Tab-separated table of C-alpha atoms and ligand atoms in Angstrom:
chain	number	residue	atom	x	y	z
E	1	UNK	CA	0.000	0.000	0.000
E	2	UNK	CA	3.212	2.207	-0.360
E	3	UNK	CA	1.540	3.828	-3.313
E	4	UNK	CA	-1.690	5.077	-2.547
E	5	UNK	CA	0.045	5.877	1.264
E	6	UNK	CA	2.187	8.603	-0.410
E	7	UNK	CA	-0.474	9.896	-2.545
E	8	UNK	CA	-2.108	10.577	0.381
E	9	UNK	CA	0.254	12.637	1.819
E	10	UNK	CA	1.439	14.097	-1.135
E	11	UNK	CA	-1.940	15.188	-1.821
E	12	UNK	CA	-2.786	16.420	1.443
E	13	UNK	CA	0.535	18.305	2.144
E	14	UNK	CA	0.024	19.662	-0.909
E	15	UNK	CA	-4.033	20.766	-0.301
E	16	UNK	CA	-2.313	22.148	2.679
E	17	UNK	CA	0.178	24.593	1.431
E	18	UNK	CA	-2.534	25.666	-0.917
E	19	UNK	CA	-4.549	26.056	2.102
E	20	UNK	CA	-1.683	27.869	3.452
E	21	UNK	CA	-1.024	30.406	0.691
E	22	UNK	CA	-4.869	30.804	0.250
E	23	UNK	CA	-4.914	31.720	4.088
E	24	UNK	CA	-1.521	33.843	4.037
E	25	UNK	CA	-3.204	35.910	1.005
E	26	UNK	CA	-6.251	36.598	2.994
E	27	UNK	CA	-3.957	37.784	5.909
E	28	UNK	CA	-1.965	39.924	3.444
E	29	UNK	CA	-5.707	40.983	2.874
E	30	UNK	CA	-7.062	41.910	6.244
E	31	UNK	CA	-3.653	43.632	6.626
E	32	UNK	CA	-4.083	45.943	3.895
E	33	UNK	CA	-7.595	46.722	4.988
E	34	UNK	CA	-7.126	47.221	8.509
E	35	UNK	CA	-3.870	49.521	7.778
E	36	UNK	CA	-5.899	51.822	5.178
E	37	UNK	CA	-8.474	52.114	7.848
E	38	UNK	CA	-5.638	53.108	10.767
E	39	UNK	CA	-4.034	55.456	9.018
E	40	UNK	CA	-6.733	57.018	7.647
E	41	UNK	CA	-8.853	57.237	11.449
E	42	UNK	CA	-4.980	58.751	12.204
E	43	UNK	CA	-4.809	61.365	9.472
E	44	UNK	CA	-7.885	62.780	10.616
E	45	UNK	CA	-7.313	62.305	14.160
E	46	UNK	CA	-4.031	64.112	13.434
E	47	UNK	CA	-5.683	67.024	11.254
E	48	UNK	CA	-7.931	67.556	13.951
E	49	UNK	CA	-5.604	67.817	16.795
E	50	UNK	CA	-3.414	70.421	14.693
E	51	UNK	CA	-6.449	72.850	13.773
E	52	UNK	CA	-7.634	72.350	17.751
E	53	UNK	CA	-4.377	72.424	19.594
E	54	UNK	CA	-1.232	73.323	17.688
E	55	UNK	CA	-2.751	76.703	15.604
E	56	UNK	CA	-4.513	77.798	18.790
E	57	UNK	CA	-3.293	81.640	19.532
E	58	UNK	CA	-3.968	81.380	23.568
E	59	UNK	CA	-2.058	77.752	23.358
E	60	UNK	CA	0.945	79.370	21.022
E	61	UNK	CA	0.997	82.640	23.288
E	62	UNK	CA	1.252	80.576	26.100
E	63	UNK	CA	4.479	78.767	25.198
E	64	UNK	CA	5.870	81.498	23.793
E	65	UNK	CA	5.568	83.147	27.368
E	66	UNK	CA	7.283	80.558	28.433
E	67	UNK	CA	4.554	79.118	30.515
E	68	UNK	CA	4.756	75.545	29.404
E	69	UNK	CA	2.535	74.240	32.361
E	70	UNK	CA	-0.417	76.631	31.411
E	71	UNK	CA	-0.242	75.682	28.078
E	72	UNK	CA	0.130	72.298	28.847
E	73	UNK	CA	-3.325	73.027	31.314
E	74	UNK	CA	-5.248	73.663	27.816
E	75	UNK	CA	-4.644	69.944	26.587
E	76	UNK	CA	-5.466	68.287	29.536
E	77	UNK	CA	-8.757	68.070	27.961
E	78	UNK	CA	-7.490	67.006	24.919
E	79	UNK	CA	-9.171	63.354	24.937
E	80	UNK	CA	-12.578	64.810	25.274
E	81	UNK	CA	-12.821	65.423	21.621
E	82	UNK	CA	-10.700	63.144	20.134
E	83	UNK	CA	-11.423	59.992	20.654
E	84	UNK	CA	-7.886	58.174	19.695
E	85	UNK	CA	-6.256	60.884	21.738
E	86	UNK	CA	-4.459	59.315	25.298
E	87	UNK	CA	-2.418	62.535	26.645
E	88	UNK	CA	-0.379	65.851	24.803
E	89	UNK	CA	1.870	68.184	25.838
E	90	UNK	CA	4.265	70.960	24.818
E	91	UNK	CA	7.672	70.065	25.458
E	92	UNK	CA	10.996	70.980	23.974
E	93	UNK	CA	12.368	69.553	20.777
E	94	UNK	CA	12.643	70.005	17.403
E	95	UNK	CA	9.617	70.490	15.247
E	96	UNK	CA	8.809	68.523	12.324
E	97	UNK	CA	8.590	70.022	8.413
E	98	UNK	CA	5.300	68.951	8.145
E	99	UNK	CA	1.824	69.817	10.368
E	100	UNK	CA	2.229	66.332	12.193
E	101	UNK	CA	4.493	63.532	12.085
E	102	UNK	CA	3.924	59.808	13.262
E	103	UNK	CA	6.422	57.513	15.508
E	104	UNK	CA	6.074	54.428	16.837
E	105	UNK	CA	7.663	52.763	20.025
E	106	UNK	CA	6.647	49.391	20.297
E	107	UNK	CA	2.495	49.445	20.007
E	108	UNK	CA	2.557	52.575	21.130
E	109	UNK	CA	1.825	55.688	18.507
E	110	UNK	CA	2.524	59.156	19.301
E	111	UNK	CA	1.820	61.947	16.747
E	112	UNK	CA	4.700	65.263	16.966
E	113	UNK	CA	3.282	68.813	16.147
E	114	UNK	CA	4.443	71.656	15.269
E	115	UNK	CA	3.396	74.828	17.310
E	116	UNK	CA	1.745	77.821	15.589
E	117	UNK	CA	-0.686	80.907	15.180
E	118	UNK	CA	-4.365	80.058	14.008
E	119	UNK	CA	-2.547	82.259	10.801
E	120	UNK	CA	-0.917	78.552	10.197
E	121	UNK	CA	2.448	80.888	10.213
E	122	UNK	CA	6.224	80.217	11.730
E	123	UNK	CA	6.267	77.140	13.821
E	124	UNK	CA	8.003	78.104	17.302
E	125	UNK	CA	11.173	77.078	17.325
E	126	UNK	CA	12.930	74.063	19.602
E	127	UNK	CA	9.012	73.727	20.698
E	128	UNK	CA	6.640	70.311	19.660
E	129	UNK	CA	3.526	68.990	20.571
E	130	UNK	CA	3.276	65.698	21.598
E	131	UNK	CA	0.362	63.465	21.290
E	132	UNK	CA	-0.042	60.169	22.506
E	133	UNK	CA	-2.949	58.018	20.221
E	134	UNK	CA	-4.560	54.963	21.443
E	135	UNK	CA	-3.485	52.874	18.706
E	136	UNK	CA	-4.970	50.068	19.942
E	137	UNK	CA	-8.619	51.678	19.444
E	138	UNK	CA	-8.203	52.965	16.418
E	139	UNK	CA	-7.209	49.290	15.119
E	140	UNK	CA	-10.214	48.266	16.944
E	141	UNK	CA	-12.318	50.165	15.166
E	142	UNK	CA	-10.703	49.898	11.920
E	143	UNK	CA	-10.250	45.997	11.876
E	144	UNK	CA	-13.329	45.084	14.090
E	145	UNK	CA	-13.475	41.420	13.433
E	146	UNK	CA	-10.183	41.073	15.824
E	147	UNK	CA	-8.098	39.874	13.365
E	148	UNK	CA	-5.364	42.037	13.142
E	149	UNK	CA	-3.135	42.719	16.562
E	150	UNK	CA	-0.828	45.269	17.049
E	151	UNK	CA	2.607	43.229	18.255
E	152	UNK	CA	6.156	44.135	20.025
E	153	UNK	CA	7.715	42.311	17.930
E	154	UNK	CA	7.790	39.641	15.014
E	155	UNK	CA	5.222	40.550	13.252
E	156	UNK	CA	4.831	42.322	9.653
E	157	UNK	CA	5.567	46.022	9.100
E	158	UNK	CA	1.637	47.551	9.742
E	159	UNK	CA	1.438	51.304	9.427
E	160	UNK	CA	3.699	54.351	11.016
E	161	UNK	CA	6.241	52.038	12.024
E	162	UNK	CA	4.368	49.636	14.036
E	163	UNK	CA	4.041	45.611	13.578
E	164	UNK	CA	1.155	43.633	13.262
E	165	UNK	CA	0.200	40.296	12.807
E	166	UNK	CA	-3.192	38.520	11.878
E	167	UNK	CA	-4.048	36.653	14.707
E	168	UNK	CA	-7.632	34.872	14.005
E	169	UNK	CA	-7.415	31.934	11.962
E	170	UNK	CA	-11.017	30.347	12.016
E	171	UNK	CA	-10.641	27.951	9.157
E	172	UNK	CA	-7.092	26.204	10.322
E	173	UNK	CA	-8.913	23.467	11.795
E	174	UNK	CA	-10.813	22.716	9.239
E	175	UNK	CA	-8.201	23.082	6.367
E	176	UNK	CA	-6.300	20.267	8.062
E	177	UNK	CA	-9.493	18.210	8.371
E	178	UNK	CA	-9.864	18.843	4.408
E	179	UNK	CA	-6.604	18.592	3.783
E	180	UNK	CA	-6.720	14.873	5.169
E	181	UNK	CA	-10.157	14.001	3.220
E	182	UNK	CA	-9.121	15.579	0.024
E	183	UNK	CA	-5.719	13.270	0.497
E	184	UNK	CA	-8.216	10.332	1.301
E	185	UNK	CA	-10.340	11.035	-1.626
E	186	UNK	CA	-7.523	10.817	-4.398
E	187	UNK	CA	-5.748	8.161	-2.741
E	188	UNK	CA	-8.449	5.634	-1.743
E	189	UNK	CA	-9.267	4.754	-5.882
E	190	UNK	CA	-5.548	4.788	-6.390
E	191	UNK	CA	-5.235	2.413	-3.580
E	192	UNK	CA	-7.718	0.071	-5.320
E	193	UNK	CA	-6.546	0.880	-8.238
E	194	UNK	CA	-3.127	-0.634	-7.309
E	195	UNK	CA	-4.590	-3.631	-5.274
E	196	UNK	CA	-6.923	-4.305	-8.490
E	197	UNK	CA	-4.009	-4.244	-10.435
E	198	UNK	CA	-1.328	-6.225	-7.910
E	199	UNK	CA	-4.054	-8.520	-7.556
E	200	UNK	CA	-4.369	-9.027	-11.232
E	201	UNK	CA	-0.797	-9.508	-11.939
E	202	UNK	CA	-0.091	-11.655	-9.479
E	203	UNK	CA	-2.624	-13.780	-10.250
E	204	UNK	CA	-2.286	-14.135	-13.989
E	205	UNK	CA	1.881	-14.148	-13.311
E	206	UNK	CA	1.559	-16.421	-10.231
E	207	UNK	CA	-0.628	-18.885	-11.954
E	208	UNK	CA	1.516	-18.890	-15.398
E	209	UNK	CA	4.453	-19.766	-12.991
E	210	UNK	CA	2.320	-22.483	-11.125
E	211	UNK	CA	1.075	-24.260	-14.585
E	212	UNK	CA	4.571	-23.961	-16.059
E	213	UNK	CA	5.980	-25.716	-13.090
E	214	UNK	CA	2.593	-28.204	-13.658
E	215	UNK	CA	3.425	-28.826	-16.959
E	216	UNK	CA	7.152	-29.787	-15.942
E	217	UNK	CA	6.434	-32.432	-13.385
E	218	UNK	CA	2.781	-33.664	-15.196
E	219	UNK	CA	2.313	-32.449	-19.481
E	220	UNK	CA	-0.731	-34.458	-19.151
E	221	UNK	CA	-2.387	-33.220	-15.958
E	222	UNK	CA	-1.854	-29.377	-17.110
E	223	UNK	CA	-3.371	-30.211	-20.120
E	224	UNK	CA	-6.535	-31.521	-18.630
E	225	UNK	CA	-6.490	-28.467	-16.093
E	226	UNK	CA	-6.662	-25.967	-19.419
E	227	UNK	CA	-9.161	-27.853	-20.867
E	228	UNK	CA	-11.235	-27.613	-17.399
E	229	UNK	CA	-10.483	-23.954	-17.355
E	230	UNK	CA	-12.098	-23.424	-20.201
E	231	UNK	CA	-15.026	-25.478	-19.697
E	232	UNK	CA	-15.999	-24.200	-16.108
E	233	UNK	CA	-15.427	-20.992	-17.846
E	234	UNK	CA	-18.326	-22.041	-20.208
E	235	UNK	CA	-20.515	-23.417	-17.753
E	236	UNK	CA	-19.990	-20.431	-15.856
E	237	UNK	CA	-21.217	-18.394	-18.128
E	238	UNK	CA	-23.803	-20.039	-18.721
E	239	UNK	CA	-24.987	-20.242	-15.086
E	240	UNK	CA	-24.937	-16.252	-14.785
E	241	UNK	CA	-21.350	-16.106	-13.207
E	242	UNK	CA	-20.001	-12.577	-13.359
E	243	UNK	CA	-16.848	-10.069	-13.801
E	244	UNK	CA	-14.297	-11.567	-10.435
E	245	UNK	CA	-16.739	-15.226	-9.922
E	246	UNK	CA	-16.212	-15.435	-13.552
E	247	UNK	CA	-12.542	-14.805	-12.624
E	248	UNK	CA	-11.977	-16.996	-9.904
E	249	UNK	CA	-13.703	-19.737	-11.413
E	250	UNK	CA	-11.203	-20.311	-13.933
E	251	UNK	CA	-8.100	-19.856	-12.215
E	252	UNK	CA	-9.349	-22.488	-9.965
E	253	UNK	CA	-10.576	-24.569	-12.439
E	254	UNK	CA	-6.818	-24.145	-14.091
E	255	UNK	CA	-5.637	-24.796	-10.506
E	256	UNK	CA	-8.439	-27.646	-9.504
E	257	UNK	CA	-5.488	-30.734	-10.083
E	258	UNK	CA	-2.603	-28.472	-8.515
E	259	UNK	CA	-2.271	-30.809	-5.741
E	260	UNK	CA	-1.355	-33.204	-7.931
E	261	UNK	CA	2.377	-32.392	-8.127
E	262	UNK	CA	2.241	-33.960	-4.555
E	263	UNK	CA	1.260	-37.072	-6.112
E	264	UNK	CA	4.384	-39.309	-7.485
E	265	UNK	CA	3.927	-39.029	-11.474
E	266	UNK	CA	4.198	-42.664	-12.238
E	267	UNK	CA	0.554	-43.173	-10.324
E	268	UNK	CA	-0.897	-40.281	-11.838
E	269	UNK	CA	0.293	-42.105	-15.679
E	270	UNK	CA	-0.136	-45.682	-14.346
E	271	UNK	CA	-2.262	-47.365	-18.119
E	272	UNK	CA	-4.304	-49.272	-14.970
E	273	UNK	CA	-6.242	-49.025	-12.411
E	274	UNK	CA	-4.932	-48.339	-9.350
E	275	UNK	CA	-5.198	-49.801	-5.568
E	276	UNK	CA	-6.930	-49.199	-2.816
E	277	UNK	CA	-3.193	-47.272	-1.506
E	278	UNK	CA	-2.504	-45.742	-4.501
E	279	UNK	CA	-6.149	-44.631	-4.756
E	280	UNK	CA	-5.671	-43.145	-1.129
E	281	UNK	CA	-2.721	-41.533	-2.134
E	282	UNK	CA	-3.934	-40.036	-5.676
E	283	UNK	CA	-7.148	-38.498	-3.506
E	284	UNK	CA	-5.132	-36.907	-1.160
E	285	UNK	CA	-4.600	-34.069	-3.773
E	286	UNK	CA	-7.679	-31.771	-3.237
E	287	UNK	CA	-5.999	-30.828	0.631
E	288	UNK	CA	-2.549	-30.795	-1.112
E	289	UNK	CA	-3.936	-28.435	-3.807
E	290	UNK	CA	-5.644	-26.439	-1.115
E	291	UNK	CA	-2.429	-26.196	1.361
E	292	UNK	CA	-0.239	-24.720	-1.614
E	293	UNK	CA	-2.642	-21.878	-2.437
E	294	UNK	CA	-2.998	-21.298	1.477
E	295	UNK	CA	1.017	-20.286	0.490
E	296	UNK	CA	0.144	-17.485	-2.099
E	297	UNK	CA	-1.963	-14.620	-0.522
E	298	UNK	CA	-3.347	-13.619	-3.618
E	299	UNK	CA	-4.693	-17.449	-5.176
E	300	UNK	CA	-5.533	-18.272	-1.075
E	301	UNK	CA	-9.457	-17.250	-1.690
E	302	UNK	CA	-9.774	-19.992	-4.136
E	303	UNK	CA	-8.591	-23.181	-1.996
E	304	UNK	CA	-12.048	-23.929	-1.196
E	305	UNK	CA	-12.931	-24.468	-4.548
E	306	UNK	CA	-10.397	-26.410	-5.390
E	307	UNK	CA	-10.554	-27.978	-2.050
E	308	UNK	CA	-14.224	-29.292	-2.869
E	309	UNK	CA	-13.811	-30.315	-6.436
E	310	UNK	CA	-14.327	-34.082	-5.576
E	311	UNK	CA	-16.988	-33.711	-3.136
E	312	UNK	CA	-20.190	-35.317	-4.424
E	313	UNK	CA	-23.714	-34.279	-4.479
E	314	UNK	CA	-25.077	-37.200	-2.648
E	315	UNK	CA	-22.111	-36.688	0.041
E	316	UNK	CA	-20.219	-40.038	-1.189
E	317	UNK	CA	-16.903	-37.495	-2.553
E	318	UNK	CA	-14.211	-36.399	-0.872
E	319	UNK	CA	-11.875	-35.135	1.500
E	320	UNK	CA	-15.173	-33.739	3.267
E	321	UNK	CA	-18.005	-36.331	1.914
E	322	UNK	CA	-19.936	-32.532	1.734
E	323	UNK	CA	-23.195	-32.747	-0.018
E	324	UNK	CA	-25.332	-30.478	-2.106
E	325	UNK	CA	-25.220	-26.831	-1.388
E	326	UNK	CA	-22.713	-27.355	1.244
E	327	UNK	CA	-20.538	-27.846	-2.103
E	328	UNK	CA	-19.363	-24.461	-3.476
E	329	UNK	CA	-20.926	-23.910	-6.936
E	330	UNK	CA	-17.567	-22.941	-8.306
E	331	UNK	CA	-16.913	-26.496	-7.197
E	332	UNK	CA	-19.908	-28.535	-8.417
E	333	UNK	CA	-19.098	-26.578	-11.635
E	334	UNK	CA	-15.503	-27.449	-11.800
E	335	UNK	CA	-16.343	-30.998	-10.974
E	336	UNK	CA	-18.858	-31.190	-14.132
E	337	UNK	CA	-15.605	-29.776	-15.870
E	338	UNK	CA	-13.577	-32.253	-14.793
E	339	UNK	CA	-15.368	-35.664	-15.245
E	340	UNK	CA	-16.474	-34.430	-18.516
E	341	UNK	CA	-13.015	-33.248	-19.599
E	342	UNK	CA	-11.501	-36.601	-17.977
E	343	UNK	CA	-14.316	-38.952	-19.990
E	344	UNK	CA	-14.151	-37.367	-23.291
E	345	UNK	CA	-10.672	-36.737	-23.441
E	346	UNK	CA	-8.048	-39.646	-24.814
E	347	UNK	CA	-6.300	-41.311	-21.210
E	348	UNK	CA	-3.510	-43.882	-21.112
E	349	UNK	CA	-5.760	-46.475	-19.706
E	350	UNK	CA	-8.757	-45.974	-22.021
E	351	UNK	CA	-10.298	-44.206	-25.196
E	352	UNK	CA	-12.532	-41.452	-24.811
E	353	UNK	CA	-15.946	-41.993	-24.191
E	354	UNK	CA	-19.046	-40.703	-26.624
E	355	UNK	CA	-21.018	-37.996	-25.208
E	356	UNK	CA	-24.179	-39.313	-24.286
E	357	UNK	CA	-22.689	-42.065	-22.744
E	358	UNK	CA	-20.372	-39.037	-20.726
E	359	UNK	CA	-23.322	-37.829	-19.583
E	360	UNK	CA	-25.343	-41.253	-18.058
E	361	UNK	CA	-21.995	-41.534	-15.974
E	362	UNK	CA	-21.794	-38.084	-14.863
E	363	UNK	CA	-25.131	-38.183	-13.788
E	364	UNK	CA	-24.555	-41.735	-11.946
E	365	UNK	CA	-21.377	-40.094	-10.585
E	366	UNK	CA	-23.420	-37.784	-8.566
E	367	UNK	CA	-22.407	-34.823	-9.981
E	368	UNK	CA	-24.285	-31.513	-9.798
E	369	UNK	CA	-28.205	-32.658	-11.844
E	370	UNK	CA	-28.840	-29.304	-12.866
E	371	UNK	CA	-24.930	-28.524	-14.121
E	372	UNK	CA	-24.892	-31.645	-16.011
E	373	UNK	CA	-28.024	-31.189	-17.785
E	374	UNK	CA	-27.319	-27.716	-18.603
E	375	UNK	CA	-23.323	-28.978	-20.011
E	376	UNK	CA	-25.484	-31.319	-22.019
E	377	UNK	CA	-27.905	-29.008	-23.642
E	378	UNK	CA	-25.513	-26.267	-25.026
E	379	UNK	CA	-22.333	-28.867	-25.613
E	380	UNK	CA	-22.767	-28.173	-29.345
E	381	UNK	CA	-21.877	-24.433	-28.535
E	382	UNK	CA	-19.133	-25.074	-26.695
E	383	UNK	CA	-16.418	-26.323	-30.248
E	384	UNK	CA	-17.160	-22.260	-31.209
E	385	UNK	CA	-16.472	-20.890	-27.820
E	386	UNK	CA	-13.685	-18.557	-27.509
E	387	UNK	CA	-12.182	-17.639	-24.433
E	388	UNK	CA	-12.177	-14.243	-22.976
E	389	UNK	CA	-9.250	-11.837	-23.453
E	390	UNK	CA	-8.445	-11.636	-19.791
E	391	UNK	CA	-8.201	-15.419	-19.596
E	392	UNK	CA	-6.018	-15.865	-22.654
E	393	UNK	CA	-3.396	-13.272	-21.095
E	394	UNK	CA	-3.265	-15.621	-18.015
E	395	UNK	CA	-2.622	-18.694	-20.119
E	396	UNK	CA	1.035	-19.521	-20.067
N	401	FE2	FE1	-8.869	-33.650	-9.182
């Protein structure tokens, strides 16, 4: 399963990075958003506080006097009208070029101004307003869902200096859990896929390397075994057998005598008949046949069937003296196969046998009734029947 295994995880590590970029572009996107809307609530914020505060005549008079702490006095209110507004003051320093002028210190903002007439005139010199903005609140209110957080450190470059990062990830979960079905969902038909097909060649190899070694210890027992094949094959069709039945009838028809190669090959040729030890010996073959296929995982389901082939209808076969239905039908089938194959085919020890006399001992053998009688109304059909393509590839 080493195939469909890694394309599962290719597939799902790879549903995941897609998840991943999808959800790193939609945090480049809340970014953006949320930074437009900051700076913007801090350009007005800003404008405001300069018209307000820093052009104010009695504020500008003030420092001028000198008297920083009255001046000072007139934005203690300062946060009563601007919302984003924490604290200002008038202290010394250099003022900026510009009406206001943004810094950052870790997530805190502060906003410098330059001090002036309501005339918008000569900044005082070596004097600046300083404004401390609740950053945090203006993100707030800009990003609302919570997903963007101002940070210390590590995060990506936000606006005026400061670092943010996107902190609310709903959908991670559940782009792992897809992730993982997606990867499931591509690689459970490839994992049949592969089975299907492992299963496939190592039946059709694994039984052309079983009938080849057949054919080397027994010509003439491998012979009869195609010949079966290809009858069950008939008969199955003929009984409604399907797509893998259809399947798995004929390699165990092919593989019904397997156990044979247990069986010394002098007995199995013997041009007599043989004795009650020899007998015991030659029927010992079904378990035989059964105990090598135990040996090959993918030929194991059929031991039954070749297993049962010489049970009997009546219960007088063998190794289990099963009767009737107990019999598999793939069985009963390949039995029909088999007696009919063995009585109108040439053997050392006898001619073959006409076909309606085939039949009368068939049917006093005990065989399947209904099998038999159905073998003997569509025989003439079966000279013209060709073998699927599927079981010709599997034919050594
Ligand atoms: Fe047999």
């Amino acid at each position: 399963m080493a195939v469909p295994l890694a394309v599962f995880l290719v597939v799902s590590v790879a549903t995941l990075a897609l998840a991943a970029e999808i959800r790193a572009s939609s945090r480049g996107r809340f970014l953006e958003v949320a930074r437009s809307g900051f700076e913007r609530a801090a350009e007005i914020s800003a404008e405001g506080l300069s018209a307000g505060y820093f052009q104010w005549d009695e504020l500008r008079d003030l420092a001028v006097a000198g008297r920083l702490d009255a001046a000072n006095a007139l934005l203690a209110d300062l946060d009563d009208g601007f919302r984003y507004a924490l604290s200002g003051r008038i202290e010394a320093g250099t003022p900026p070029p510009v009406p206001w002028l943004f810094s950052a210190s870790g997530t805190a903002l502060t906003a410098r101004f330059p001090v002036r007439d309501s005339a918008g005139g000569t900044p005082l010199a070596n004097l600046v307003g300083v404004v401390r903005l609740d950053a945090e609140r203006m993100l707030a209110e800009a990003a609302p869902g919570g997903e963007v957080a101002l940070v210390e450190s590590g995060g990506r470059a936000f606006a005026f200096g400061l670092s943010a990062r996107v902190t609310h990830l709903p959908l991670q979960a559940l782009d792992i859990l897809l992730s993982i079905l997606i990867g499931i969902a591509v690689a459970a038909p490839v994992g049949m896929a592969a089975r299907r097909h492992a299963r496939f060649f190592y039946e059709s190899k694994g039984l052309e390397t079983i009938i080849f070694l057949f054919e080397q210890s027994d010509r003439f027992s491998a012979h009869h075994s195609r010949n079966v094949g290809a009858l069950a094959l008939f008969i199955g069709r003929q009984v409604g057998l399907r797509g893998r039945r259809l399947r798995d009838l004929y390699s165990a028809a092919l593989l019904h005598d397997i156990g044979k190669i247990s069986v010394p090959t002098d007995l199995l040729q013997k041009p007599r008949s043989l004795d009650a030890g020899e007998t015991e010996t030659v029927r010992e073959h079904p378990v035989a046949g059964a105990r090598i296929l135990d040996n090959f995982w993918e030929l194991a389901h059929l031991r039954d069937f070749v297993l049962r082939h010489h049970e009997r209808s009546d219960g007088s076969g063998y190794p289990g003296g099963l009767a009737g239905d107990e019999i598999p039908v793939e069985s009963r089938i390949i039995a029909v196969a088999d007696v009919f194959e063995a009585l109108t085919g040439e053997r050392p020890y006898r001619s073959r046998i006409e076909l309606a006399e085939a039949f009368s001992i068939m049917r006093a053998e005990c065989l399947d009734r209904d099998l038999v009688d159905l073998l003997e109304a569509r025989i003439s059909e079966y000279p013209t029947f060709q073998l699927p393509r599927w079981a010709r590839a599997s034919r050594a």
